[in-house]
mmCIF file of C-alpha atoms in Angstrom:
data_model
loop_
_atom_site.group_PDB
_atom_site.id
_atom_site.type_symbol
_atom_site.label_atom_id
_atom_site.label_comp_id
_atom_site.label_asym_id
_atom_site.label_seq_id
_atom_site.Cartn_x
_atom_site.Cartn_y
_atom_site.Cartn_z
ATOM 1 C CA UNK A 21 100.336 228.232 -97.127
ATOM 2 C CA UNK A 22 97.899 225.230 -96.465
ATOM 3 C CA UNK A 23 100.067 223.445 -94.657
ATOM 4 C CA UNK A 24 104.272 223.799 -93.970
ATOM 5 C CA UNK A 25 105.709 221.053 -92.002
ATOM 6 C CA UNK A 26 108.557 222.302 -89.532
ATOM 7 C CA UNK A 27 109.689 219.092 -87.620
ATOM 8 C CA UNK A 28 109.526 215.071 -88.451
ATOM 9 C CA UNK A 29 110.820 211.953 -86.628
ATOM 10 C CA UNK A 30 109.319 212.989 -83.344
ATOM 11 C CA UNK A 31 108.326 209.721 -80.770
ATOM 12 C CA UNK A 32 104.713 210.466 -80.136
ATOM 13 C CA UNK A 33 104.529 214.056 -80.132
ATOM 14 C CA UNK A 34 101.358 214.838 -77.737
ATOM 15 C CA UNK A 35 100.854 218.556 -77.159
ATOM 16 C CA UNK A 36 101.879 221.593 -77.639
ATOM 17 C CA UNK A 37 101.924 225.285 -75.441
ATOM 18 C CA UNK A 38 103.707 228.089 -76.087
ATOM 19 C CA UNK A 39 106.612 230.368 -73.378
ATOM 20 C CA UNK A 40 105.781 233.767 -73.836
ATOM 21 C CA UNK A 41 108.624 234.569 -76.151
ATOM 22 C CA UNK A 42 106.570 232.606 -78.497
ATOM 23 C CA UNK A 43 108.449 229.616 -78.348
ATOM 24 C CA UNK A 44 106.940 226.262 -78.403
ATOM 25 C CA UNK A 45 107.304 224.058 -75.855
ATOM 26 C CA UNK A 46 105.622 220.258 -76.489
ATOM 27 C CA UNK A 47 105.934 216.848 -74.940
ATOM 28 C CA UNK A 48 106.620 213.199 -76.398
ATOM 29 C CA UNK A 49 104.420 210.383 -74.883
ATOM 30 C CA UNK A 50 106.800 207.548 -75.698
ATOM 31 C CA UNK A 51 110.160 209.489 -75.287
ATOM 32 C CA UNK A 52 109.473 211.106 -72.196
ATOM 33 C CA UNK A 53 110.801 214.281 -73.032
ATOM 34 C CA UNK A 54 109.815 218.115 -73.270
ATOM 35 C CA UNK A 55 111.256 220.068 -75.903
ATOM 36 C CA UNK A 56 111.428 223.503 -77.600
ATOM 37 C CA UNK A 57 110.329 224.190 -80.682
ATOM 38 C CA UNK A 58 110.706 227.603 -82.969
ATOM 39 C CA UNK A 59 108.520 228.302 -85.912
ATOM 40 C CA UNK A 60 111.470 227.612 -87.941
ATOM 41 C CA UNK A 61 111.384 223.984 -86.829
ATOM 42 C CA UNK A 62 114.466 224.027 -84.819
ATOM 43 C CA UNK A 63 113.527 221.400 -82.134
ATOM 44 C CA UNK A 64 115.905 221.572 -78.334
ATOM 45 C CA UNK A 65 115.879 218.506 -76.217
ATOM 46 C CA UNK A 66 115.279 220.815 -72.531
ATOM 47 C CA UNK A 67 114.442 217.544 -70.102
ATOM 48 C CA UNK A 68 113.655 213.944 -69.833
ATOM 49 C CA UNK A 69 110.746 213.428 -67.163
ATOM 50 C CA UNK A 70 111.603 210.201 -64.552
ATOM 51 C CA UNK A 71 108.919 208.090 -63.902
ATOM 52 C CA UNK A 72 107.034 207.389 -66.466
ATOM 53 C CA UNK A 73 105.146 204.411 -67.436
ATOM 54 C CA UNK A 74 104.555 204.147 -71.052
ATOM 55 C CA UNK A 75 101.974 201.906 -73.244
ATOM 56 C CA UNK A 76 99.692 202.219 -75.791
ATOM 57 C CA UNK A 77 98.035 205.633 -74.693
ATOM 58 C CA UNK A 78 99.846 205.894 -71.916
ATOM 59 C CA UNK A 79 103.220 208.255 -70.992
ATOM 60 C CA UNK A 80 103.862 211.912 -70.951
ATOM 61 C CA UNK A 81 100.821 213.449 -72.539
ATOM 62 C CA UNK A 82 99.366 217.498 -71.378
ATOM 63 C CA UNK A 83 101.716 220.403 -71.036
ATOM 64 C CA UNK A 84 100.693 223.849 -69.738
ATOM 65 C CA UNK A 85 102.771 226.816 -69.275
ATOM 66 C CA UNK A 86 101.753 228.818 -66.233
ATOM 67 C CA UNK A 87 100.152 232.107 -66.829
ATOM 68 C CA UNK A 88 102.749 233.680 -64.921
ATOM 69 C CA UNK A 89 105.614 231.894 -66.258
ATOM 70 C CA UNK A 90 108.056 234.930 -67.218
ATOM 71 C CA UNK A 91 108.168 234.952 -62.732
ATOM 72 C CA UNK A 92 107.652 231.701 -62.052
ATOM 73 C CA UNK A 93 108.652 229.750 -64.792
ATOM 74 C CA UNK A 94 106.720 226.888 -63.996
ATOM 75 C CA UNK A 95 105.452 224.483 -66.212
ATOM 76 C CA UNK A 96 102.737 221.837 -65.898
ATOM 77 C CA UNK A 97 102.631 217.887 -67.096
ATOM 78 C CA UNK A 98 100.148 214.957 -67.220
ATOM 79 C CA UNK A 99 101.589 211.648 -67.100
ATOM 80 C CA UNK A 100 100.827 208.853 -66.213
ATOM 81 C CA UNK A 101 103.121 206.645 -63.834
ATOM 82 C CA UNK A 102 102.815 202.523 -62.499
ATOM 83 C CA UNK A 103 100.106 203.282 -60.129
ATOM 84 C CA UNK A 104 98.123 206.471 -61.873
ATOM 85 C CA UNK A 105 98.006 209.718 -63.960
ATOM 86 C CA UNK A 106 99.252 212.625 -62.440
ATOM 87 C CA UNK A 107 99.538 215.990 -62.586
ATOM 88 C CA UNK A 108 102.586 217.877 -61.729
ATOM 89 C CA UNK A 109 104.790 221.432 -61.777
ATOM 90 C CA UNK A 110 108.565 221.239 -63.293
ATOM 91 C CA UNK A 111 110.834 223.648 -64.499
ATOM 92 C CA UNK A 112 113.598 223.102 -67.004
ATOM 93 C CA UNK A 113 116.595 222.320 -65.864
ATOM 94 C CA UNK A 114 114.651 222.048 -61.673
ATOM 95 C CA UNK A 115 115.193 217.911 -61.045
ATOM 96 C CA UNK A 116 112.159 215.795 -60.871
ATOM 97 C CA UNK A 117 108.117 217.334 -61.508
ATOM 98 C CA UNK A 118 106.548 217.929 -58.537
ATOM 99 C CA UNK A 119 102.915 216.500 -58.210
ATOM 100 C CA UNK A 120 100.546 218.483 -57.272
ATOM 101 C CA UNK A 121 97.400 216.194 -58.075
ATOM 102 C CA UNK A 122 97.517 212.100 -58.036
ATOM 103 C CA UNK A 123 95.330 209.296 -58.072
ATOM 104 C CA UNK A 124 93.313 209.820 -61.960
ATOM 105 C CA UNK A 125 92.685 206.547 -62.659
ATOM 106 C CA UNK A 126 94.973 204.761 -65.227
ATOM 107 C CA UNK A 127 93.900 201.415 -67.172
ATOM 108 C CA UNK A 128 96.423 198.815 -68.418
ATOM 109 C CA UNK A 129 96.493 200.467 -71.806
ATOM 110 C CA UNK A 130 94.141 202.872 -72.412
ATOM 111 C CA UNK A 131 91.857 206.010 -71.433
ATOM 112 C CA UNK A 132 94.302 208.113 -69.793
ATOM 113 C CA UNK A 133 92.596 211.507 -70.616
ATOM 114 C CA UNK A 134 95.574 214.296 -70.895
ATOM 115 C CA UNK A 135 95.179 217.613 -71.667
ATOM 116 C CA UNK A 136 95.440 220.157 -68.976
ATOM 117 C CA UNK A 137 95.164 224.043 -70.282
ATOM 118 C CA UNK A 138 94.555 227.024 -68.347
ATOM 119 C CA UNK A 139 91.104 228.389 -68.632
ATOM 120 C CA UNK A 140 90.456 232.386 -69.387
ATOM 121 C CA UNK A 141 89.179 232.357 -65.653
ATOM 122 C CA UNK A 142 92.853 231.329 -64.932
ATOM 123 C CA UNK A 143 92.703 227.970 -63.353
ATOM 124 C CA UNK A 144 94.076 225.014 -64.604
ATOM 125 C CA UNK A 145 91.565 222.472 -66.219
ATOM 126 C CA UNK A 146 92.223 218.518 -67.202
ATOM 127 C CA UNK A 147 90.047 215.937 -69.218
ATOM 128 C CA UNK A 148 91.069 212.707 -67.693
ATOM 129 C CA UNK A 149 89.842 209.046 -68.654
ATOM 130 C CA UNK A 150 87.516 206.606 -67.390
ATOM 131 C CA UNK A 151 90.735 204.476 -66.474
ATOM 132 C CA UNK A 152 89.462 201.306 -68.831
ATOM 133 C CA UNK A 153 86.436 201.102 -65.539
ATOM 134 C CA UNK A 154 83.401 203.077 -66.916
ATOM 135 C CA UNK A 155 81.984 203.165 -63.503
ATOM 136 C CA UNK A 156 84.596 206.358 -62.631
ATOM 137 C CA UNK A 157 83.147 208.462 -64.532
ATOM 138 C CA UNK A 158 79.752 208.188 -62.796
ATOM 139 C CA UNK A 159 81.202 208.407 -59.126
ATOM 140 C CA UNK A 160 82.057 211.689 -58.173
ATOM 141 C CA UNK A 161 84.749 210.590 -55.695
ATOM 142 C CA UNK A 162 87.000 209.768 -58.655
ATOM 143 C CA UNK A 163 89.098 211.360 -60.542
ATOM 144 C CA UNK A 164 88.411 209.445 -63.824
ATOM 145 C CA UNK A 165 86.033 210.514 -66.664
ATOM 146 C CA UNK A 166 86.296 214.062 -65.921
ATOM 147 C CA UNK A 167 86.447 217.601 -66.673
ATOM 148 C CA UNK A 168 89.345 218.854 -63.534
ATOM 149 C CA UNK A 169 89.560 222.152 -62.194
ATOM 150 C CA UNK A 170 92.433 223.247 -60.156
ATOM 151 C CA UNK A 171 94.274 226.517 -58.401
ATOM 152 C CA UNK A 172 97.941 226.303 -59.797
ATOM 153 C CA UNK A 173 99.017 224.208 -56.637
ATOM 154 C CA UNK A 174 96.055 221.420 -57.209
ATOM 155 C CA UNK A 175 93.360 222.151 -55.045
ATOM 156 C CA UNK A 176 89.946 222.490 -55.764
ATOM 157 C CA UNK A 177 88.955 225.787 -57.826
ATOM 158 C CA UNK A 178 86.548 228.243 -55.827
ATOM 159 C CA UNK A 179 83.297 227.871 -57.223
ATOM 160 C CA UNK A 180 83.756 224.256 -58.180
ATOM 161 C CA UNK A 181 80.540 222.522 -57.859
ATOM 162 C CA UNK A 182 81.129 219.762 -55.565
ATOM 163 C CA UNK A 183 83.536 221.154 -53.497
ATOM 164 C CA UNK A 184 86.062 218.698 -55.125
ATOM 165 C CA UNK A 185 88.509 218.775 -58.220
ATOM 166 C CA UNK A 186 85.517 217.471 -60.253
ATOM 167 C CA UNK A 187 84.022 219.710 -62.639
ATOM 168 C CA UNK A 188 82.302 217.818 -65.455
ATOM 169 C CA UNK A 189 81.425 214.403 -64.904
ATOM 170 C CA UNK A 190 80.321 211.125 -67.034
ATOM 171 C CA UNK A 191 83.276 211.317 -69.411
ATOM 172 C CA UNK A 192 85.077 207.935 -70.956
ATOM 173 C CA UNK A 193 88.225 209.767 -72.045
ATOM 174 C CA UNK A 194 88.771 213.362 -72.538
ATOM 175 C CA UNK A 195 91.893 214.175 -75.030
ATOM 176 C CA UNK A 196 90.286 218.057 -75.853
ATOM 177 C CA UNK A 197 89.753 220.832 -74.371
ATOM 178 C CA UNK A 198 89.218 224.544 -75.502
ATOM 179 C CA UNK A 199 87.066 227.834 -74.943
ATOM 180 C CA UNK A 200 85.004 229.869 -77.132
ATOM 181 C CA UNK A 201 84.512 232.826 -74.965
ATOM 182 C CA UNK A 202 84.486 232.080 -71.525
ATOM 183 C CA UNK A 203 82.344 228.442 -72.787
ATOM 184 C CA UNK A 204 84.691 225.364 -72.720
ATOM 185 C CA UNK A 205 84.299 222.895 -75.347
ATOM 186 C CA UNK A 206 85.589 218.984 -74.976
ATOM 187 C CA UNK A 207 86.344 216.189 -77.351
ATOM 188 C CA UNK A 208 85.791 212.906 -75.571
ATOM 189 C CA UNK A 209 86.491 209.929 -76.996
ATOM 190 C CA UNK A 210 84.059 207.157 -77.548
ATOM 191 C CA UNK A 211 84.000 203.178 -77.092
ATOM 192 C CA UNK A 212 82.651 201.606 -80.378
ATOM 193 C CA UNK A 213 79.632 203.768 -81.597
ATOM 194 C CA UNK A 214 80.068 207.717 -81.337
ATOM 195 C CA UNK A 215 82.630 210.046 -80.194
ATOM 196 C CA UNK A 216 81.446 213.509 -79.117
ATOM 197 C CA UNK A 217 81.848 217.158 -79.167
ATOM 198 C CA UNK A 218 80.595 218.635 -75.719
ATOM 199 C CA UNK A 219 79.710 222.016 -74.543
ATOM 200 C CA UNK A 220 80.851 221.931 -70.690
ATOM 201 C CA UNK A 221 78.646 223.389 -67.319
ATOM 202 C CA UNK A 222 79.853 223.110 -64.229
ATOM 203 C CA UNK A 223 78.408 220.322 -62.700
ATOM 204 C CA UNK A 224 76.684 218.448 -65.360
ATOM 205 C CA UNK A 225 76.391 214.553 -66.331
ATOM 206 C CA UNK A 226 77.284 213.791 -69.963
ATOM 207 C CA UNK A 227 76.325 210.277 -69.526
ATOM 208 C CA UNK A 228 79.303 207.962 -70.038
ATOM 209 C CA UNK A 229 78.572 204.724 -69.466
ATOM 210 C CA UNK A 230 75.070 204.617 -69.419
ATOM 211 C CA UNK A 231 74.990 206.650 -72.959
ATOM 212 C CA UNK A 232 77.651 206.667 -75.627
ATOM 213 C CA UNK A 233 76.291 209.739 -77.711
ATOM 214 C CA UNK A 234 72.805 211.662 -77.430
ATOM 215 C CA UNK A 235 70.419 209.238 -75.183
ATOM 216 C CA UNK A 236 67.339 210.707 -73.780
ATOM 217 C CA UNK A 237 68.354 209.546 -69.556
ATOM 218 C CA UNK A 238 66.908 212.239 -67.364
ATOM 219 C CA UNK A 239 70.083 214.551 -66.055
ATOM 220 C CA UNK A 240 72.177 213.950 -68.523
ATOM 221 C CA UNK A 241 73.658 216.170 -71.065
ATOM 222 C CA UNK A 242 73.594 215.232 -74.661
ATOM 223 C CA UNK A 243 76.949 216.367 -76.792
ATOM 224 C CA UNK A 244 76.277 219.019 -79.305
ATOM 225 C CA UNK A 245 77.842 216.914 -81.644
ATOM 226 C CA UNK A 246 78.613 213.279 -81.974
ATOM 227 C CA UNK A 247 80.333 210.984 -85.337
ATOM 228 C CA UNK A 248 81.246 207.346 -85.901
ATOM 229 C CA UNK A 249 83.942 205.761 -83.925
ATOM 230 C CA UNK A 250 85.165 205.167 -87.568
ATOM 231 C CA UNK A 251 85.101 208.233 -88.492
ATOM 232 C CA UNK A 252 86.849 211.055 -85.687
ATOM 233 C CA UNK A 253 88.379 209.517 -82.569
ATOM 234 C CA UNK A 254 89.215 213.008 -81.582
ATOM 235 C CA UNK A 255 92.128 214.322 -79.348
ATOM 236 C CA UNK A 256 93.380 218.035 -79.379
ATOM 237 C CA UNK A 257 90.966 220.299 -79.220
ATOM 238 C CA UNK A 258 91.195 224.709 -80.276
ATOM 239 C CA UNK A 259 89.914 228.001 -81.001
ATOM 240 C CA UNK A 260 91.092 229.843 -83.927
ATOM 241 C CA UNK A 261 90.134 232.049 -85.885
ATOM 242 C CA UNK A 262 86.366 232.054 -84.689
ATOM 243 C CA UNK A 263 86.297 228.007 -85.782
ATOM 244 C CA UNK A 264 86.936 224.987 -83.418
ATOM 245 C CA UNK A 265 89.564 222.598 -84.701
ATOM 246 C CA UNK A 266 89.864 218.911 -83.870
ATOM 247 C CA UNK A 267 92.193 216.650 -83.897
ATOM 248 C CA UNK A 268 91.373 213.330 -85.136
ATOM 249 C CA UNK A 269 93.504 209.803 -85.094
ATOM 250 C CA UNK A 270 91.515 208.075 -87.781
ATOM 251 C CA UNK A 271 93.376 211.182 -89.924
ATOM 252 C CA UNK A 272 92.520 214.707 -90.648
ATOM 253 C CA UNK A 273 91.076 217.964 -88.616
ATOM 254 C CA UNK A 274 88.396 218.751 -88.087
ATOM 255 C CA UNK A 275 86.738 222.408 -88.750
ATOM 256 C CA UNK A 276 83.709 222.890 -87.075
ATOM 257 C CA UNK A 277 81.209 225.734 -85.726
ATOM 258 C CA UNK A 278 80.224 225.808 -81.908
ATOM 259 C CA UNK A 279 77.365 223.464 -83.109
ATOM 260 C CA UNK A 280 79.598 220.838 -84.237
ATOM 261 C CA UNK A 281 78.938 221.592 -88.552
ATOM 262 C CA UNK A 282 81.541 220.886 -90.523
ATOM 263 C CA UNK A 283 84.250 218.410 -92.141
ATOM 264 C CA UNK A 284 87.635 217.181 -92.439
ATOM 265 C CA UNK A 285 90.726 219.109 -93.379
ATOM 266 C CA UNK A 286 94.368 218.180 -93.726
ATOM 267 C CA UNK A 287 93.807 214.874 -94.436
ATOM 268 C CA UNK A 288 96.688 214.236 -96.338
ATOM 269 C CA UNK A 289 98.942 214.298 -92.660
ATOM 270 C CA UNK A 290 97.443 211.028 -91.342
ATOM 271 C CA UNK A 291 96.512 210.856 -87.497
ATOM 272 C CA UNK A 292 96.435 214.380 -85.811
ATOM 273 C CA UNK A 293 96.816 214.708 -81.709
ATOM 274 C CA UNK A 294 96.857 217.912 -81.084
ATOM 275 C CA UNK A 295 95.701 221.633 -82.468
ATOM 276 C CA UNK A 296 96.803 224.450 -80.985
ATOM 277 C CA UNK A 297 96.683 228.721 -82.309
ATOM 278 C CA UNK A 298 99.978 230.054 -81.636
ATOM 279 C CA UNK A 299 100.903 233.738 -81.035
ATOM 280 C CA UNK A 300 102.462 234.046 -84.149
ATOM 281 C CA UNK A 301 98.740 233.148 -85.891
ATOM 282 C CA UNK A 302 99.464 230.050 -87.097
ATOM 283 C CA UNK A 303 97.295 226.887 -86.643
ATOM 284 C CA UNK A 304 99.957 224.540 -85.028
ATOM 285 C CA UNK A 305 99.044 220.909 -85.667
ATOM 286 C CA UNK A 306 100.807 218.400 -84.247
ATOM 287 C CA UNK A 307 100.664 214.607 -85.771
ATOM 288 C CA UNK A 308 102.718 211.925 -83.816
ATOM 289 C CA UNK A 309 105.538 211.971 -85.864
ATOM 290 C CA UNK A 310 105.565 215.989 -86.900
ATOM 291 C CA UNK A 311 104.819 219.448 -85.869
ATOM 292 C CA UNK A 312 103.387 222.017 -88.668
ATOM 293 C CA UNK A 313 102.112 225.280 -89.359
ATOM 294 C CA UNK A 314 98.367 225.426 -91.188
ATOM 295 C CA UNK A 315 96.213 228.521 -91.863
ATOM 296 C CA UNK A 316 93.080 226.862 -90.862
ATOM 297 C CA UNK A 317 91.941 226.674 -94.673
#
């Protein structure tokens, strides 16, 4: 099996996390909706989120399940609304998400960030975007251009380096996120020259605006990897079987090594958003119009 797609005519589909029955459970930026998915491809409508302002890049993007979901069954969302992106708990069937972190920056159309995912350390992490103002990402008091980290009710994690939400810093729009070990790894998005692969410290400057790519500006961190614009415009972002794989909307995954070597795969599916490994072992790879099952070959 190189590929076996299990579900088409999707509006948007964004990402992907699994209940721990094995179930997948993914959102739909321009439908506003969360749904389940099995690995047979049968697809169950379980809410439509309120709220929700939609354009280009914006909507209902990230989707977590909570750690302890078979007690709490709590879920978490990204998405952005008239004013912001936000962050929130819902359950199915519970009424209305409940935010638990608001005010990330949103622009008219673009850099919205997205993906939250709980880290092996168990808090909840976010890449947001620069909010179309590059100057967010450099100010600490904002919420935009970042690498978040959060206690499952949205405060600041313990250990957090500035005593704030903020993480990572210097970011233009952060659609990735994984760990190799207990060493998270972020795709971020570039404006018109390089998009990057960055390993993530706490605390560190990767540079956005004043560098797009490797630059040599004293305290800040160059990416491990970067490629054309042209070329990756990467989103999703996972570990699986000891390889990193990317998502990419000019087409494709991308299979890489912790250093950021390696090409495209799975070309033939177009514009990927999201990469996730399931518990049933399968590289699940989710296009905006599909869902499918890969063996990372």
């Amino acid at each position: 099996m190189a590929v076996k797609t299990i579900a088409t005519g999707l509006s948007q589909a964004w990402s992907i996390d699994f209940l721990p029955d094995g179930t997948g459970i993914f959102t739909q930026k321009d439908a506003k909706t969360v749904s389940t998915i099995t690995k047979e491809g049968k697809v169950t409508k379980v809410g439509d989120i309120p709220g929700i302002s939609v354009t280009k890049e914006a909507g209902l993007l990230g989707i977590a399940v909570s750690p302890a979901y078979a007690a709490d069954k709590t879920l978490f969302l990204y998405y952005t609304t008239g004013s912001d992106n936000r962050i929130a708990t819902w359950q199915i069937g519970g009424g209305a998400p409940k935010p638990i972190v608001t005010g990330i920056p949103r622009g008219s159309q673009f850099h919205h960030g997205g993906r939250i995912k709980f880290g092996p350390d168990g808090f909840l992490y976010a890449g947001t975007g620069d909010g179309q103002n590059g100057n967010n990402a450099q100010n600490k008091n904002s919420l935009g251009g970042k690498v978040l980290r959060m206690t499952k009710d949205g405060k600041a994690a313990p250990g957090n380096p500035f005593n704030s939400l903020v993480y990572s810093y210097g970011h233009r729009n952060v659609q990735g996120l994984t760990w190799v070990g207990s060493q998270l790894y972020i795709s971020d998005i570039g404006a018109s020259k390089v998009d990057e692969l960055n390993k993530i410290d706490a605390g560190k400057n990767y540079g956005w605006p004043t560098c797009e790519g490797s630059c040599n500006n004293a305290g800040m961190t160059n990416p491990v990897k970067q490629w054309p614009t042209s070329q990756a415009t990467p989103s999703g972002l996972t570990t699986y079987k000891g390889m990193l794989y990317m998502a990419s909307l000019k087409g494709g995954t991308f299979k890489l090594n912790t250093s950021g070597a390696g090409g495209k795969i799975y070309t033939n599916l177009g514009r990927t958003r999201d990469e996730v490994a399931g518990p049933d072992g399968s590289l699940w790879v989710i296009t905006p119009g599909g869902i499918h099952l890969a063996d990372g070959n």
